[in-house]
Amino acid sequence: MSSSVCETYPGICSKSRLAHPRPVRLFHPANDNRQNATRPAIVDLPASLPLPAANPISVVEVGSAVSLLGLLIFAAHEEITAAAPAIASALQRFLANAPAALW
């Protein structure tokens, strides 16, 4: 009795090798740590790269950014102040009814 599928069905193995040849990458290990192994070339960057021309930010742009940040903080504060009483009362009603809801 044969123990191999290829011995039992000889056409299967020969057909599968022809239809799906073994990839070349499987003929060598993925991690090749040999001393004479081929490795990709290392590209050295120059010591000093030319920096792009600096565009200084004008005083008007800095002032605009600071004022927009201030307006954003002020608007967030006003929204919280306006919504806080409604949220507090809803939370108070929920917590007042919570013991009854738990039992």
Backbone as JSON, one array per atom type, in Angstrom:
{
  "sequence": "MSSSVCETYPGICSKSRLAHPRPVRLFHPANDNRQNATRPAIVDLPASLPLPAANPISVVEVGSAVSLLGLLIFAAHEEITAAAPAIASALQRFLANAPAALW",
  "N": [[0.84, -1.17, 0.0], [0.58, 2.17, -0.87], [2.0, 5.1, 0.58], [2.05, 7.72, -0.13], [0.4, 10.45, -1.73], [1.15, 11.09, -4.28], [2.21, 8.7, -5.21], [-0.04, 7.11, -5.19], [-1.83, 8.48, -6.88], [-0.45, 9.22, -9.62], [-0.64, 11.22, -11.59], [-1.42, 13.6, -10.42], [0.64, 15.02, -8.99], [2.55, 15.62, -10.97], [1.06, 17.2, -12.71], [0.37, 19.35, -11.04], [2.84, 20.55, -10.54], [3.48, 21.5, -13.04], [1.4, 23.3, -13.62], [1.52, 25.07, -11.47], [4.32, 26.34, -10.9], [7.1, 26.23, -8.64], [7.81, 29.13, -6.77], [10.64, 31.29, -7.27], [11.61, 32.59, -5.03], [11.3, 30.83, -2.96], [13.38, 29.08, -3.1], [15.56, 29.91, -1.68], [16.51, 30.95, 1.64], [14.5, 33.34, 3.47], [15.71, 35.1, 5.25], [18.76, 35.88, 4.81], [21.72, 35.41, 6.16], [24.33, 35.01, 5.49], [27.87, 35.57, 5.05], [28.75, 36.25, 2.47], [26.47, 37.04, 1.19], [24.21, 38.65, -1.08], [23.41, 42.0, -0.74], [21.23, 44.86, -0.54], [22.3, 48.0, -1.91], [23.61, 50.6, 0.14], [22.59, 53.85, 0.41], [24.24, 56.83, 0.83], [23.41, 59.88, 2.32], [24.07, 63.32, 1.59], [26.17, 65.24, 3.83], [25.3, 67.8, 4.57], [22.25, 69.0, 3.89], [20.69, 71.12, 1.53], [18.83, 73.74, 2.85], [15.42, 74.76, 2.58], [14.37, 78.0, 1.43], [13.77, 80.26, 4.0], [10.64, 81.39, 5.04], [9.71, 84.06, 6.66], [7.27, 84.62, 9.22], [4.85, 87.06, 9.2], [4.06, 89.88, 11.35], [1.38, 90.49, 11.29], [0.19, 88.07, 10.54], [0.82, 86.48, 12.77], [-0.56, 87.89, 14.76], [-3.16, 87.54, 13.81], [-3.47, 84.77, 14.05], [-3.29, 84.48, 16.84], [-5.51, 85.99, 17.68], [-7.6, 84.54, 16.49], [-7.34, 82.14, 17.9], [-7.97, 83.05, 20.46], [-10.65, 83.82, 20.04], [-11.75, 81.33, 19.49], [-11.41, 80.0, 21.95], [-13.0, 81.67, 23.56], [-15.54, 81.28, 22.36], [-15.92, 78.55, 22.86], [-16.04, 78.59, 25.63], [-18.4, 80.12, 26.03], [-20.3, 78.42, 24.86], [-20.16, 76.21, 26.57], [-20.97, 77.43, 28.94], [-23.59, 78.11, 28.29], [-24.78, 75.62, 27.83], [-24.4, 74.18, 30.14], [-26.32, 74.46, 32.38], [-28.59, 73.07, 31.39], [-27.58, 70.5, 30.95], [-26.79, 69.88, 33.55], [-29.26, 69.86, 34.92], [-30.58, 67.76, 33.61], [-28.9, 65.63, 34.25], [-29.21, 65.67, 37.02], [-31.92, 64.95, 37.28], [-31.8, 62.38, 36.21], [-30.08, 61.08, 38.02], [-31.6, 61.34, 40.29], [-33.7, 59.62, 39.77], [-32.4, 57.26, 39.48], [-31.94, 55.34, 41.68], [-34.54, 54.21, 41.87], [-34.8, 53.13, 39.37], [-32.88, 51.18, 39.39], [-33.82, 49.26, 41.17]],
  "CA": [[0.0, 0.0, 0.0], [1.42, 3.36, -0.97], [1.73, 6.07, 1.64], [2.07, 9.06, -0.7], [-0.65, 10.75, -2.7], [1.76, 11.07, -5.62], [2.34, 7.3, -5.62], [-1.38, 6.6, -5.42], [-2.34, 9.17, -8.07], [0.78, 9.81, -10.18], [-0.88, 12.38, -12.45], [-1.69, 14.82, -9.66], [1.86, 15.76, -8.66], [3.19, 16.14, -12.18], [0.23, 18.29, -13.23], [0.41, 20.52, -10.16], [4.12, 21.22, -10.72], [3.45, 22.21, -14.32], [0.45, 24.41, -13.55], [1.96, 26.02, -10.44], [5.73, 26.11, -10.6], [7.54, 26.75, -7.35], [8.41, 30.46, -6.93], [12.09, 31.32, -7.08], [11.92, 33.08, -3.69], [11.28, 29.72, -2.02], [14.58, 28.28, -3.24], [16.57, 30.38, -0.73], [15.84, 31.43, 2.85], [14.11, 34.75, 3.45], [16.69, 35.85, 6.01], [20.05, 35.37, 4.37], [22.73, 36.02, 7.01], [25.67, 34.57, 5.11], [28.83, 36.66, 4.88], [28.87, 36.63, 1.07], [25.13, 37.23, 0.63], [24.01, 39.93, -1.77], [22.58, 42.93, 0.03], [20.98, 46.09, -1.29], [23.29, 49.05, -1.69], [23.23, 51.64, 1.08], [22.79, 55.16, -0.19], [24.6, 57.84, 1.82], [22.93, 61.23, 2.04], [25.12, 64.31, 1.85], [26.22, 65.66, 5.23], [24.47, 68.99, 4.78], [21.24, 69.17, 2.85], [20.32, 72.53, 1.39], [17.56, 74.05, 3.48], [14.59, 75.64, 1.76], [14.4, 79.4, 1.83], [12.87, 80.49, 5.13], [9.63, 82.43, 4.86], [9.35, 84.53, 8.0], [5.86, 84.92, 9.43], [4.7, 88.48, 9.5], [3.41, 90.21, 12.6], [-0.06, 90.45, 11.06], [-0.21, 86.66, 10.58], [0.9, 86.03, 14.17], [-1.68, 88.5, 15.45], [-4.39, 86.9, 13.37], [-3.55, 83.43, 14.64], [-3.57, 84.63, 18.27], [-6.88, 86.45, 17.86], [-8.49, 83.42, 16.17], [-7.28, 81.21, 19.02], [-8.74, 83.66, 21.53], [-12.07, 83.72, 19.7], [-12.14, 79.93, 19.63], [-11.54, 79.71, 23.38], [-14.17, 82.4, 24.05], [-16.75, 80.62, 21.87], [-16.07, 77.29, 23.58], [-16.49, 78.94, 26.99], [-19.8, 80.53, 25.97], [-21.11, 77.22, 24.59], [-20.22, 75.4, 27.8], [-21.78, 78.17, 29.91], [-24.99, 78.05, 27.88], [-25.3, 74.25, 27.87], [-24.17, 73.56, 31.45], [-27.52, 74.27, 33.2], [-29.46, 72.02, 30.84], [-26.93, 69.2, 31.21], [-26.83, 69.63, 35.0], [-30.61, 69.47, 35.34], [-30.86, 66.41, 33.09], [-28.13, 64.69, 35.06], [-29.82, 65.62, 38.33], [-33.15, 64.16, 37.16], [-31.41, 60.98, 35.99], [-29.56, 60.52, 39.26], [-32.69, 61.25, 41.27], [-34.51, 58.44, 39.43], [-31.54, 56.08, 39.34], [-32.2, 54.24, 42.64], [-35.78, 53.54, 41.54], [-34.61, 52.37, 38.15], [-32.04, 50.02, 39.68], [-34.56, 48.24, 41.9]],
  "C": [[0.89, 1.23, 0.0], [1.01, 4.37, 0.1], [1.65, 7.49, 1.09], [0.93, 9.23, -1.69], [-0.11, 10.67, -4.11], [1.94, 9.63, -6.12], [0.97, 6.71, -5.94], [-1.96, 7.18, -6.71], [-1.18, 9.89, -8.74], [0.54, 11.04, -11.05], [-1.05, 13.68, -11.68], [-0.43, 15.63, -9.45], [2.52, 16.34, -9.91], [2.38, 17.29, -12.76], [0.33, 19.54, -12.35], [1.73, 21.26, -10.3], [4.15, 22.01, -12.03], [2.54, 23.43, -14.25], [0.9, 25.47, -12.56], [3.43, 25.78, -10.12], [6.12, 26.79, -9.28], [8.2, 28.11, -7.55], [9.9, 30.44, -6.6], [12.44, 31.74, -5.65], [11.93, 31.95, -2.67], [12.52, 28.84, -2.12], [15.68, 28.72, -2.28], [15.84, 30.93, 0.5], [15.54, 32.92, 2.76], [15.13, 35.61, 4.18], [18.06, 35.27, 5.73], [21.16, 36.08, 5.15], [24.15, 35.57, 6.66], [26.57, 35.78, 4.88], [28.89, 37.15, 3.44], [27.51, 36.83, 0.4], [25.03, 38.59, -0.04], [23.03, 40.77, -0.97], [22.35, 44.18, -0.8], [22.01, 47.16, -0.93], [22.75, 50.1, -0.73], [23.57, 52.99, 0.47], [23.08, 56.16, 0.92], [24.06, 59.18, 1.37], [24.07, 62.21, 2.28], [25.02, 64.82, 3.28], [25.32, 66.87, 5.49], [23.52, 69.13, 3.6], [20.91, 70.64, 2.71], [18.93, 72.76, 1.98], [16.74, 74.94, 2.57], [14.65, 77.07, 2.3], [13.35, 79.64, 2.91], [11.91, 81.62, 4.8], [9.22, 82.91, 6.24], [7.86, 84.89, 8.08], [5.74, 86.38, 9.83], [3.96, 88.68, 10.81], [1.89, 90.13, 12.45], [-0.56, 89.0, 11.11], [-0.19, 86.12, 12.0], [-0.27, 86.61, 14.95], [-3.0, 87.87, 15.08], [-4.55, 85.52, 14.0], [-3.89, 83.51, 16.13], [-5.01, 85.06, 18.49], [-7.88, 85.34, 17.52], [-8.5, 82.38, 17.3], [-8.08, 81.75, 20.2], [-10.24, 83.57, 21.28], [-12.57, 82.29, 19.85], [-12.33, 79.55, 21.1], [-12.77, 80.4, 23.96], [-15.47, 81.72, 23.61], [-16.99, 79.3, 22.59], [-16.57, 77.55, 25.0], [-17.97, 79.32, 27.0], [-20.73, 79.34, 25.71], [-21.26, 76.37, 25.84], [-21.1, 76.09, 28.83], [-23.27, 78.09, 29.56], [-25.57, 76.65, 28.06], [-25.21, 73.63, 29.26], [-25.44, 73.43, 32.28], [-28.44, 73.17, 32.69], [-28.87, 70.64, 31.1], [-27.01, 68.86, 32.69], [-28.23, 69.21, 35.45], [-30.98, 68.09, 34.82], [-30.13, 65.35, 33.89], [-28.73, 64.55, 36.45], [-31.11, 64.79, 38.32], [-32.83, 62.68, 36.99], [-30.93, 60.35, 37.29], [-30.63, 60.43, 40.33], [-33.54, 60.02, 41.02], [-33.68, 57.16, 39.35], [-31.81, 55.01, 40.39], [-33.51, 53.5, 42.33], [-35.63, 52.69, 40.29], [-33.78, 51.12, 38.4], [-32.8, 48.91, 40.38], [-35.73, 47.84, 41.09]]
}
